[in-house]
Structure formats: structure tokens, C-alpha cells
């Protein structure tokens, strides 16, 4: 990764940390789950308005480190309007990215802006920060309960 790209990625993460998108509970939300990453102290809840198998709206609340907040913010943007199957595919691609070998060339073709988290794979302790919101979203879409990444 070039240092220019690294800086761009960092600035996207900092921006979403400072100005999180889709904060709060959407109107008509009918699913929610709580997520907890005790290693870092990240806690968040994800609220979804699910209709006909599509994520019509999604929001999140909670507290955590910059990575966990920025990840939740970017995730809500990425999955809004997508089917649960598409959201699942995104999760899989995202998870594969952040857990891939830092020496390998990452496949970010389907990830769009979520590719900014590629740098996380160099910091294994941060992987749970980045994936917490996704585990919580999947739980909300499945049935809604408390998830812990521990
Ligand atoms: Zn964290």
C-alpha cells in the first residue's frame, strides 16, 4: 500500500469517527442487537428496519474506539438498501479482508469504501474492533440478541 493511500484511508476512518453517519435508531426499526468487545471496551447496539428481506434503514449507538465507531458508521452506509443476503456477502468479504495475511494483496473489489479497513489486518488486536458492528448486525438480522466477541 502506498503511503498516500494509507493517509487517505486514515482520513476516512477519522472522519467517520468524528462524524458518524446513521447514529441513533431509525424510525420503524424492528430488529436490534447489542455488541460488546471487552478486549477494547467497545459497546454498541445496531437497530435495523427490516422489510421484505431488505435493510431499509439501519442505525447504531454506543461507545468505543475510533476503529469500532468508524466501522459501524461505514457499515450502516454500506448495507442500507441491501438484502440480508447481500449484507452477509459484504460481511464475508470484509471479514476476509481484515483477517487476511498483511503480506498478501487484498481483494477489495466488492468492498467499496469498506476497503479503508485494510490496514487493520496489520493490527490483529483491532480486528475485533472493526468486526464488532458486523457481528452485531448479523445478530440483529438473525433474531437479535447480545453478542460478545470474546
Ligand atoms: Zn476498539
mmCIF file of C-alpha atoms and ligand atoms in Angstrom:
data_model
loop_
_atom_site.group_PDB
_atom_site.id
_atom_site.type_symbol
_atom_site.label_atom_id
_atom_site.label_comp_id
_atom_site.label_asym_id
_atom_site.label_seq_id
_atom_site.Cartn_x
_atom_site.Cartn_y
_atom_site.Cartn_z
ATOM 1 C CA UNK A 1 0.000 0.000 0.000
ATOM 2 C CA UNK A 2 1.405 3.428 -0.853
ATOM 3 C CA UNK A 3 1.661 5.976 1.936
ATOM 4 C CA UNK A 4 -0.747 8.287 0.046
ATOM 5 C CA UNK A 5 -3.388 5.582 0.061
ATOM 6 C CA UNK A 6 -2.708 4.844 3.695
ATOM 7 C CA UNK A 7 -3.246 8.506 4.558
ATOM 8 C CA UNK A 8 -6.439 8.654 2.562
ATOM 9 C CA UNK A 9 -7.741 5.576 4.345
ATOM 10 C CA UNK A 10 -6.804 7.031 7.697
ATOM 11 C CA UNK A 11 -8.598 10.275 6.955
ATOM 12 C CA UNK A 12 -11.796 8.413 6.005
ATOM 13 C CA UNK A 13 -11.688 6.499 9.292
ATOM 14 C CA UNK A 14 -11.018 9.664 11.299
ATOM 15 C CA UNK A 15 -13.861 11.463 9.535
ATOM 16 C CA UNK A 16 -16.360 8.688 10.273
ATOM 17 C CA UNK A 17 -15.169 8.533 13.858
ATOM 18 C CA UNK A 18 -15.668 12.260 14.303
ATOM 19 C CA UNK A 19 -18.892 12.482 12.321
ATOM 20 C CA UNK A 20 -20.545 9.082 12.486
ATOM 21 C CA UNK A 21 -23.292 8.501 9.923
ATOM 22 C CA UNK A 22 -26.607 6.889 10.824
ATOM 23 C CA UNK A 23 -26.270 7.436 14.539
ATOM 24 C CA UNK A 24 -29.375 6.520 16.527
ATOM 25 C CA UNK A 25 -32.423 4.364 15.967
ATOM 26 C CA UNK A 26 -34.206 4.601 12.624
ATOM 27 C CA UNK A 27 -37.922 5.118 12.559
ATOM 28 C CA UNK A 28 -39.860 1.830 12.432
ATOM 29 C CA UNK A 29 -36.782 -0.150 13.490
ATOM 30 C CA UNK A 30 -37.915 -3.724 14.126
ATOM 31 C CA UNK A 31 -34.651 -5.528 14.861
ATOM 32 C CA UNK A 32 -31.807 -4.816 17.173
ATOM 33 C CA UNK A 33 -28.837 -6.415 18.852
ATOM 34 C CA UNK A 34 -26.136 -5.414 21.291
ATOM 35 C CA UNK A 35 -22.445 -5.945 20.692
ATOM 36 C CA UNK A 36 -19.641 -5.959 23.172
ATOM 37 C CA UNK A 37 -15.889 -6.173 22.662
ATOM 38 C CA UNK A 38 -14.465 -6.484 26.178
ATOM 39 C CA UNK A 39 -10.877 -6.503 24.928
ATOM 40 C CA UNK A 40 -11.147 -2.862 23.939
ATOM 41 C CA UNK A 41 -14.282 -1.724 25.768
ATOM 42 C CA UNK A 42 -16.337 -1.179 22.599
ATOM 43 C CA UNK A 43 -20.089 -1.436 23.115
ATOM 44 C CA UNK A 44 -22.686 -0.760 20.517
ATOM 45 C CA UNK A 45 -26.225 -1.523 19.546
ATOM 46 C CA UNK A 46 -27.409 -1.837 15.968
ATOM 47 C CA UNK A 47 -31.003 -1.086 15.001
ATOM 48 C CA UNK A 48 -32.474 -2.214 11.705
ATOM 49 C CA UNK A 49 -35.679 -1.551 9.846
ATOM 50 C CA UNK A 50 -36.051 -4.848 8.018
ATOM 51 C CA UNK A 51 -38.804 -5.288 5.432
ATOM 52 C CA UNK A 52 -39.179 -7.991 2.793
ATOM 53 C CA UNK A 53 -35.656 -9.221 3.499
ATOM 54 C CA UNK A 54 -34.155 -5.794 2.785
ATOM 55 C CA UNK A 55 -32.327 -3.487 5.181
ATOM 56 C CA UNK A 56 -34.499 -0.420 4.619
ATOM 57 C CA UNK A 57 -32.759 1.555 7.302
ATOM 58 C CA UNK A 58 -30.064 0.973 9.884
ATOM 59 C CA UNK A 59 -28.527 2.948 12.729
ATOM 60 C CA UNK A 60 -26.207 2.428 15.645
ATOM 61 C CA UNK A 61 -25.482 3.784 19.100
ATOM 62 C CA UNK A 62 -22.748 3.159 21.577
ATOM 63 C CA UNK A 63 -19.241 3.937 22.610
ATOM 64 C CA UNK A 64 -15.917 2.653 21.563
ATOM 65 C CA UNK A 65 -12.622 3.343 19.922
ATOM 66 C CA UNK A 66 -12.205 5.178 16.630
ATOM 67 C CA UNK A 67 -11.996 1.949 14.625
ATOM 68 C CA UNK A 68 -15.197 0.476 16.064
ATOM 69 C CA UNK A 69 -17.149 3.697 15.572
ATOM 70 C CA UNK A 70 -15.877 4.370 12.066
ATOM 71 C CA UNK A 71 -16.549 0.756 11.131
ATOM 72 C CA UNK A 72 -20.148 0.958 12.366
ATOM 73 C CA UNK A 73 -20.645 4.236 10.525
ATOM 74 C CA UNK A 74 -19.284 2.910 7.232
ATOM 75 C CA UNK A 75 -21.147 -0.373 7.659
ATOM 76 C CA UNK A 76 -24.506 1.350 8.017
ATOM 77 C CA UNK A 77 -23.841 3.257 4.794
ATOM 78 C CA UNK A 78 -22.755 0.085 3.021
ATOM 79 C CA UNK A 79 -25.713 -2.128 3.934
ATOM 80 C CA UNK A 80 -28.584 0.335 3.711
ATOM 81 C CA UNK A 81 -30.907 -0.743 0.904
ATOM 82 C CA UNK A 82 -29.289 -4.157 0.575
ATOM 83 C CA UNK A 83 -30.873 -7.543 1.048
ATOM 84 C CA UNK A 84 -29.833 -9.601 4.048
ATOM 85 C CA UNK A 85 -28.015 -11.963 1.655
ATOM 86 C CA UNK A 86 -26.060 -9.060 0.163
ATOM 87 C CA UNK A 87 -25.249 -7.743 3.647
ATOM 88 C CA UNK A 88 -23.996 -11.217 4.531
ATOM 89 C CA UNK A 89 -21.769 -11.300 1.468
ATOM 90 C CA UNK A 90 -20.331 -7.912 2.372
ATOM 91 C CA UNK A 91 -19.631 -9.160 5.881
ATOM 92 C CA UNK A 92 -17.785 -12.157 4.482
ATOM 93 C CA UNK A 93 -15.679 -10.003 2.128
ATOM 94 C CA UNK A 94 -14.955 -7.534 4.941
ATOM 95 C CA UNK A 95 -14.024 -10.273 7.373
ATOM 96 C CA UNK A 96 -11.758 -11.888 4.779
ATOM 97 C CA UNK A 97 -10.032 -8.529 4.260
ATOM 98 C CA UNK A 98 -9.322 -7.696 7.900
ATOM 99 C CA UNK A 99 -8.152 -11.225 8.719
ATOM 100 C CA UNK A 100 -6.030 -11.715 5.611
ATOM 101 C CA UNK A 101 -2.264 -12.036 5.626
ATOM 102 C CA UNK A 102 -0.779 -8.496 5.664
ATOM 103 C CA UNK A 103 1.749 -9.599 3.049
ATOM 104 C CA UNK A 104 -0.922 -10.688 0.583
ATOM 105 C CA UNK A 105 -2.645 -8.455 -1.939
ATOM 106 C CA UNK A 106 -6.153 -7.897 -0.531
ATOM 107 C CA UNK A 107 -9.229 -8.389 -2.694
ATOM 108 C CA UNK A 108 -11.241 -5.230 -2.132
ATOM 109 C CA UNK A 109 -13.172 -5.306 -5.405
ATOM 110 C CA UNK A 110 -16.586 -5.661 -3.761
ATOM 111 C CA UNK A 111 -15.943 -3.606 -0.687
ATOM 112 C CA UNK A 112 -16.086 -0.013 -1.914
ATOM 113 C CA UNK A 113 -15.299 2.378 0.940
ATOM 114 C CA UNK A 114 -15.032 -0.505 3.400
ATOM 115 C CA UNK A 115 -11.601 -1.154 1.886
ATOM 116 C CA UNK A 116 -10.270 1.604 4.181
ATOM 117 C CA UNK A 117 -10.089 -1.024 6.920
ATOM 118 C CA UNK A 118 -7.416 -2.971 5.037
ATOM 119 C CA UNK A 119 -4.787 -1.549 7.398
ATOM 120 C CA UNK A 120 -6.488 -3.228 10.359
ATOM 121 C CA UNK A 121 -5.112 -6.609 9.324
ATOM 122 C CA UNK A 122 -1.683 -5.411 10.438
ATOM 123 C CA UNK A 123 -3.059 -4.980 13.971
ATOM 124 C CA UNK A 124 -4.752 -8.261 14.976
ATOM 125 C CA UNK A 125 -5.992 -6.803 18.262
ATOM 126 C CA UNK A 126 -8.003 -4.251 16.245
ATOM 127 C CA UNK A 127 -9.785 -6.830 14.109
ATOM 128 C CA UNK A 128 -12.462 -7.309 16.765
ATOM 129 C CA UNK A 129 -12.997 -3.546 16.921
ATOM 130 C CA UNK A 130 -13.616 -3.450 13.171
ATOM 131 C CA UNK A 131 -15.846 -6.533 13.025
ATOM 132 C CA UNK A 132 -17.925 -5.910 16.174
ATOM 133 C CA UNK A 133 -20.607 -3.917 14.339
ATOM 134 C CA UNK A 134 -20.864 -6.602 11.663
ATOM 135 C CA UNK A 135 -21.340 -9.409 14.170
ATOM 136 C CA UNK A 136 -23.953 -7.264 15.873
ATOM 137 C CA UNK A 137 -25.729 -6.520 12.602
ATOM 138 C CA UNK A 138 -25.857 -10.205 11.701
ATOM 139 C CA UNK A 139 -27.275 -10.985 15.108
ATOM 140 C CA UNK A 140 -29.934 -8.290 14.673
ATOM 141 C CA UNK A 141 -30.857 -9.679 11.246
ATOM 142 C CA UNK A 142 -30.973 -13.247 12.553
ATOM 143 C CA UNK A 143 -33.030 -12.784 15.691
ATOM 144 C CA UNK A 144 -31.486 -10.115 17.885
ATOM 145 C CA UNK A 145 -29.531 -10.886 20.996
ATOM 146 C CA UNK A 146 -26.383 -9.846 22.791
ATOM 147 C CA UNK A 147 -23.144 -10.759 21.082
ATOM 148 C CA UNK A 148 -19.707 -10.670 22.604
ATOM 149 C CA UNK A 149 -16.575 -11.064 20.555
ATOM 150 C CA UNK A 150 -14.666 -12.537 23.480
HETATM 151 ZN ZN1 LIG B 1 -11.977 -0.954 19.826
#
